[in-house]
PDB file of C-alpha atoms in Angstrom:
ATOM      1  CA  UNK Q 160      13.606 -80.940  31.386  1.00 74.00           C
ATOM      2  CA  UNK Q 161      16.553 -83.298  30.843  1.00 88.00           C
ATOM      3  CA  UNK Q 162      18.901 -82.370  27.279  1.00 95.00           C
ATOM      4  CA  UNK Q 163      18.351 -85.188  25.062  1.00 97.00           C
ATOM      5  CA  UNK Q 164      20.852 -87.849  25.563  1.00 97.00           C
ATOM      6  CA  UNK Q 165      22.429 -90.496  23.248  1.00 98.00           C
ATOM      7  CA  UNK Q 166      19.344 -93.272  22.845  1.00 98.00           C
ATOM      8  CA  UNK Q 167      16.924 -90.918  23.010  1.00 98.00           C
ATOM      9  CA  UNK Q 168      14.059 -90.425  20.193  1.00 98.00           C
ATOM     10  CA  UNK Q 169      14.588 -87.394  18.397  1.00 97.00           C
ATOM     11  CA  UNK Q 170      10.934 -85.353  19.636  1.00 97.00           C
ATOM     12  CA  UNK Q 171       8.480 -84.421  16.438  1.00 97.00           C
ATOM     13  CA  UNK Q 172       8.336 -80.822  15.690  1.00 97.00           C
ATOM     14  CA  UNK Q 173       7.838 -77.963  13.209  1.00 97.00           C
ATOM     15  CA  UNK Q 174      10.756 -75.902  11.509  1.00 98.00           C
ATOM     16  CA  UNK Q 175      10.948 -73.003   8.978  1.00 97.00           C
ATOM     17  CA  UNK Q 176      13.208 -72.388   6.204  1.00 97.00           C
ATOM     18  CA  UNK Q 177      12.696 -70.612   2.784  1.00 95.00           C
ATOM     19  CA  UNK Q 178      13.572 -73.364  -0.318  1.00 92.00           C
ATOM     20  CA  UNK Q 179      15.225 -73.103  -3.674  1.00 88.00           C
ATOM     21  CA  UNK Q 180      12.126 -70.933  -4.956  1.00 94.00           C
ATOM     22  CA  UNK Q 181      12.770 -68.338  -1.822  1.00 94.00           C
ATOM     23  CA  UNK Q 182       8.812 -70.378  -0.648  1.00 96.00           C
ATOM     24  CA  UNK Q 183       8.622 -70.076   3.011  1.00 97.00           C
ATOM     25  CA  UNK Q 184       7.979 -73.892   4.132  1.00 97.00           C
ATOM     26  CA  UNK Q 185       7.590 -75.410   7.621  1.00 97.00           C
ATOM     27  CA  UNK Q 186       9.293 -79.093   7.652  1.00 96.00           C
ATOM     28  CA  UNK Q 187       8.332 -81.789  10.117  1.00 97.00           C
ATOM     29  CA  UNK Q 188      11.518 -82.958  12.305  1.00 97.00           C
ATOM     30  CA  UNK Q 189      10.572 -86.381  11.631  1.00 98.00           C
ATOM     31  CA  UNK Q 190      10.042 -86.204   7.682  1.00 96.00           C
ATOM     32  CA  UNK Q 191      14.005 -85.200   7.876  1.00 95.00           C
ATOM     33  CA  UNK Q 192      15.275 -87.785  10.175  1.00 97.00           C
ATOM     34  CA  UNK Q 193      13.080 -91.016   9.681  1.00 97.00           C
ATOM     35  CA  UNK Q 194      14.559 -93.789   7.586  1.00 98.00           C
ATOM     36  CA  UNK Q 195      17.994 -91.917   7.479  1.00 97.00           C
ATOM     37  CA  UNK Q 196      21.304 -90.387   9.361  1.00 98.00           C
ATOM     38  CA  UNK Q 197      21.131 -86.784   9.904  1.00 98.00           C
ATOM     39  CA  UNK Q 198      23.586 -84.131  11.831  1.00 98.00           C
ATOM     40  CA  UNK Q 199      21.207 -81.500  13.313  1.00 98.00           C
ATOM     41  CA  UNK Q 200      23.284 -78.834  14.876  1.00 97.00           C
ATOM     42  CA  UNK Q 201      22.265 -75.859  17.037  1.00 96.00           C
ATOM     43  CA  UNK Q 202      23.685 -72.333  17.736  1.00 95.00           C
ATOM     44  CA  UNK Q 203      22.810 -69.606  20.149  1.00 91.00           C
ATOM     45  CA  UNK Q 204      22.236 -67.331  17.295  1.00 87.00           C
ATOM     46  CA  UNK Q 205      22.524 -66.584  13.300  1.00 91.00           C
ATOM     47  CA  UNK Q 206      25.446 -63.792  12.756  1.00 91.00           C
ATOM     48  CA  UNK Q 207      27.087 -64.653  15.798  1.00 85.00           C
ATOM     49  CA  UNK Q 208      31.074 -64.746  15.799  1.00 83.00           C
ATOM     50  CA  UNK Q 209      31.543 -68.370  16.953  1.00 87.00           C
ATOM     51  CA  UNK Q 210      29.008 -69.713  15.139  1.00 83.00           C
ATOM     52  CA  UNK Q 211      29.813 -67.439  11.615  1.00 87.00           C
ATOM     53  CA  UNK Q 212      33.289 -68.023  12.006  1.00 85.00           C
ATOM     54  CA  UNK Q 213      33.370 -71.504  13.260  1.00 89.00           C
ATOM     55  CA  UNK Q 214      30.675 -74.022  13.712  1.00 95.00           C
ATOM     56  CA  UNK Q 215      28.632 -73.794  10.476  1.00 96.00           C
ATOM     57  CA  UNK Q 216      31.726 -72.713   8.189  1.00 96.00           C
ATOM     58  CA  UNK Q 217      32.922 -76.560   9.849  1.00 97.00           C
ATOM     59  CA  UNK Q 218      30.400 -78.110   8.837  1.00 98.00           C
ATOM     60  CA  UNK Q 219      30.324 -76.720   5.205  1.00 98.00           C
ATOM     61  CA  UNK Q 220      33.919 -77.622   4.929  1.00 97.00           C
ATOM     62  CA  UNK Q 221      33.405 -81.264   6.220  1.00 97.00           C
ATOM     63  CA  UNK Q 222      30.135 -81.786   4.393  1.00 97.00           C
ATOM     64  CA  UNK Q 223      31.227 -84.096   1.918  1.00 97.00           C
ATOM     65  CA  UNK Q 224      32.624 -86.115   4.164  1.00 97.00           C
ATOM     66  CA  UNK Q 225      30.156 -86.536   6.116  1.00 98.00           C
ATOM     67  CA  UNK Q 226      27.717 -87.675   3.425  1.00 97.00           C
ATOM     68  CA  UNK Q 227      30.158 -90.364   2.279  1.00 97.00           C
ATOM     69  CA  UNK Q 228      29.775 -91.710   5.842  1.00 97.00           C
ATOM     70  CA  UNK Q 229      26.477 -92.128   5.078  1.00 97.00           C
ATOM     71  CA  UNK Q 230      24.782 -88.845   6.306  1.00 98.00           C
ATOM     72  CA  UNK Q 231      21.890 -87.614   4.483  1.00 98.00           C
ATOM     73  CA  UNK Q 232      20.980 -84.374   5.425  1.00 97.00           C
ATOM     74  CA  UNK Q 233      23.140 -82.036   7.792  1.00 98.00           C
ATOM     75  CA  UNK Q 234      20.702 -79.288   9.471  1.00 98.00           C
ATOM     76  CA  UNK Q 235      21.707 -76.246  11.278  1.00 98.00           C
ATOM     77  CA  UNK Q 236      18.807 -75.034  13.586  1.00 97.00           C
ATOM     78  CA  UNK Q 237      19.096 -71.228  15.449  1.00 96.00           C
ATOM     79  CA  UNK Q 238      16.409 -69.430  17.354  1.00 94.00           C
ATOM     80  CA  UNK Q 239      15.907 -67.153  14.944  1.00 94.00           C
ATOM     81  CA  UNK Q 240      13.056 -66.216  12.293  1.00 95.00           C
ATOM     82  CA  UNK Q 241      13.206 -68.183   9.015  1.00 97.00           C
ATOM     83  CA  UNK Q 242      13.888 -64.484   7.104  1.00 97.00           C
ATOM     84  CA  UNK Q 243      17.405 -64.230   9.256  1.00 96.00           C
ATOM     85  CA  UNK Q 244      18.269 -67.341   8.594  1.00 97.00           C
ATOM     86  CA  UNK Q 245      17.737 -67.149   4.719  1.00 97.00           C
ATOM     87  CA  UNK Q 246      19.750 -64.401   5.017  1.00 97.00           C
ATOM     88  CA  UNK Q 247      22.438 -65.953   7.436  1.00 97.00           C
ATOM     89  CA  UNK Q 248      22.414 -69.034   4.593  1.00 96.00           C
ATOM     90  CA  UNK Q 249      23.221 -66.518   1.801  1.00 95.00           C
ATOM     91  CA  UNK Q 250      26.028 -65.328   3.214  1.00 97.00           C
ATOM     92  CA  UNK Q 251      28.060 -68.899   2.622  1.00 97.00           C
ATOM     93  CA  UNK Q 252      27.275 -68.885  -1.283  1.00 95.00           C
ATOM     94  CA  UNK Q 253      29.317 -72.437  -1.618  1.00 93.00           C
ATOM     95  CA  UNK Q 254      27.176 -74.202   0.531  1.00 96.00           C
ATOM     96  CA  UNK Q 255      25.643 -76.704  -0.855  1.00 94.00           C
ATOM     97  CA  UNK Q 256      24.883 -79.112   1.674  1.00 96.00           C
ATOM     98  CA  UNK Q 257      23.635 -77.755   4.918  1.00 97.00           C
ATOM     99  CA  UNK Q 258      20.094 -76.414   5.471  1.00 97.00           C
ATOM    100  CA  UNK Q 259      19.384 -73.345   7.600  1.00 97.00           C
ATOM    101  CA  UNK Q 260      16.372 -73.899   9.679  1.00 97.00           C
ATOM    102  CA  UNK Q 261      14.369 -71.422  12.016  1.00 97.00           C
ATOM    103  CA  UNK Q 262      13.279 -72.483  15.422  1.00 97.00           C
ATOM    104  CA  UNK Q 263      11.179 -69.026  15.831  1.00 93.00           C
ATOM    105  CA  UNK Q 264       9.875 -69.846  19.515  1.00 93.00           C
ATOM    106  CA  UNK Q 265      12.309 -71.978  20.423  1.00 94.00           C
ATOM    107  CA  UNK Q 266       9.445 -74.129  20.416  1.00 96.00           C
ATOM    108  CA  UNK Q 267      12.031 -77.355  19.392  1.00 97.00           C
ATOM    109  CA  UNK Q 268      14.840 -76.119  21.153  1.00 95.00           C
ATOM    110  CA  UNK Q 269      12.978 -76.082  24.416  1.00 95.00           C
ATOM    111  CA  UNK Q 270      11.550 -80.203  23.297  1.00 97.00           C
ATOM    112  CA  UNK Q 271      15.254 -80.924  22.784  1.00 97.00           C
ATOM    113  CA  UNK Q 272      15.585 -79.558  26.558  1.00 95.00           C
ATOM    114  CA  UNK Q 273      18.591 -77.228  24.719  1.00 95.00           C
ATOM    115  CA  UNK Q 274      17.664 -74.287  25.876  1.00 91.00           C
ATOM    116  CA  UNK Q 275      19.755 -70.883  26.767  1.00 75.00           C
ATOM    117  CA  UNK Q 276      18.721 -68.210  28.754  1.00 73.00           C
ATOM    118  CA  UNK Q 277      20.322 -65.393  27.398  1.00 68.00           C
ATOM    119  CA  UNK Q 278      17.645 -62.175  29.088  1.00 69.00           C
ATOM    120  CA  UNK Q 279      20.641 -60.341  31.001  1.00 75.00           C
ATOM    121  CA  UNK Q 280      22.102 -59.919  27.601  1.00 72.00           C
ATOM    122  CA  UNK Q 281      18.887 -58.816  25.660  1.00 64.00           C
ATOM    123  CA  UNK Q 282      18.824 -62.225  23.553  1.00 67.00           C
ATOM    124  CA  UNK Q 283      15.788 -64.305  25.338  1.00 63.00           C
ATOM    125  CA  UNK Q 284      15.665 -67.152  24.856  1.00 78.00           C
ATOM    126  CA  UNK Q 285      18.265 -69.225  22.552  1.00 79.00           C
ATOM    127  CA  UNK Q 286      19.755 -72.294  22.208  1.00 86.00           C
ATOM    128  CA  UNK Q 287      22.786 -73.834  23.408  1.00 90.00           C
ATOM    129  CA  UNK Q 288      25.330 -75.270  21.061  1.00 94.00           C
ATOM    130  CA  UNK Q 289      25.194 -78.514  19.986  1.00 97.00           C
ATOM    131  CA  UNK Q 290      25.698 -81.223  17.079  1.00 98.00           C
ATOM    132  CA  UNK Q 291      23.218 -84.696  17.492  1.00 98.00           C
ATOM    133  CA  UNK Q 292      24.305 -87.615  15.268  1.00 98.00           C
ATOM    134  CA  UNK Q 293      20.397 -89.465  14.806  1.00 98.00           C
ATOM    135  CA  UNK Q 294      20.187 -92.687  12.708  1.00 98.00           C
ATOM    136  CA  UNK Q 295      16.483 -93.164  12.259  1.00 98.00           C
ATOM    137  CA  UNK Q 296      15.065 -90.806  14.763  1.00 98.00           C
ATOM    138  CA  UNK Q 297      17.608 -92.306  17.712  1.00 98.00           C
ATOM    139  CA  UNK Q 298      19.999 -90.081  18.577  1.00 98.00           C
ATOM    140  CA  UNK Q 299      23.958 -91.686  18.647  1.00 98.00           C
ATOM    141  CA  UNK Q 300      25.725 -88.858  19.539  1.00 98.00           C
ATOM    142  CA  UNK Q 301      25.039 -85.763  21.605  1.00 98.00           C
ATOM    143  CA  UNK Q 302      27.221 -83.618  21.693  1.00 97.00           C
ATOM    144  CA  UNK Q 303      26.082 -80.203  23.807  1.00 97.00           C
ATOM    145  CA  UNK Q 304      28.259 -77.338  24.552  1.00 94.00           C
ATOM    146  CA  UNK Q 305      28.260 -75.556  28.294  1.00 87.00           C
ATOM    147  CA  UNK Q 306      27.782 -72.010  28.238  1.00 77.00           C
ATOM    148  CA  UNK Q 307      29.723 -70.223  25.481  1.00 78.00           C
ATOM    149  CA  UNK Q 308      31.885 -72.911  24.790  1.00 89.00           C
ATOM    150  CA  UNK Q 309      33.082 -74.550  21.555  1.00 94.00           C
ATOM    151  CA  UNK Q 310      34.593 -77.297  22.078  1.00 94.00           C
ATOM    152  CA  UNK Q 311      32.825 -80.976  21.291  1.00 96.00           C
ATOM    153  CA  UNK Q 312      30.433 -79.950  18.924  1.00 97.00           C
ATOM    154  CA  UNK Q 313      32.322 -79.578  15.288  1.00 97.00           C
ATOM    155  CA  UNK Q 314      32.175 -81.182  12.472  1.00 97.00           C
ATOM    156  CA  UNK Q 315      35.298 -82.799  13.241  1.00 97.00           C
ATOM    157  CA  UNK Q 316      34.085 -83.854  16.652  1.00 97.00           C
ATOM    158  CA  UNK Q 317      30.763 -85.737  14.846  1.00 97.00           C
ATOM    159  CA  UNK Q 318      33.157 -87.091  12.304  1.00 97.00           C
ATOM    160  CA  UNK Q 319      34.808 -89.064  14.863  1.00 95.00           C
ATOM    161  CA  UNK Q 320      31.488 -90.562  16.273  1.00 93.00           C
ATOM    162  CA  UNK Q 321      30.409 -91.742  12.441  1.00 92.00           C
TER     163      UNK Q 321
END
């Protein structure tokens, strides 16, 4: 399957996270990204350096920013469980603006066509890096990482597409 690509229709699908009352809730792709301009990033994994150190930190930094471009939400999405990335989420206790998301199955990640194979290293299946700019479900800017790279997906780098 292709990655999605800039024009594409953001695919429905099912995420996880826990909300303000620690609820477990599953969120419809859609519901987030219909009507409005969302960032949906992806990393290979929660508690990984690159991504700890790096790409969410980024986009917690730039968040303000971003929403006075006119983004509305700014979702981080890891193959992970939704309990790892509550816990992941906790660890940043002045976010306020981006939501932690669990792709379990990779079940999304796999719909994006972002998937990683990772099995020689004992991770299975994860997803690659990336950071989609969507306006209305259509994506505007996709920018995907190769391999272990970091390099045109930062907050910075979406900043320049808004």
């Amino acid at each position: 399957m292709a990655p999605i690509a800039v024009g594409d229709v953001l695919p429905e699908g099912k995420l996880a996270y826990f909300d303000e009352q620690d609820q477990l809730q599953e969120v419809s792709v859609h519901s987030l990204a219909a009507g409005k301009k969302i960032i949906l990033f992806g990393v290979p994994g929660a508690f990984t350096p690159t991504c700890s150190l790096k790409h969410v930190p980024g986009f917690i930094e730039k968040a303000e920013e971003l929403k006075s471009k006119g983004v509305a939400e700014i979702v981080c999405v890891s193959v992970n469980d939704p309990f790892v990335m509550k816990a992941w989420a906790k660890t940043y206790p002045d976010n306020k603006n981006v939501k932690f998301v669990a792709d379990g199955s990779a079940t999304y990640t796999h719909a994006l066509g972002l998937e990683l194979d990772l099995q020689e290293k004992g991770l299975g299946t994860r997803s690659r890096r990336f950071a989609l700019l969507v306006d209305d479900l259509k994506v505007k800017a996709a920018n995907i990482e190769g391999g272990g790279e970091f390099t045109v997906s930062s907050a910075d780098d979406i900043l320049k597409d808004l």
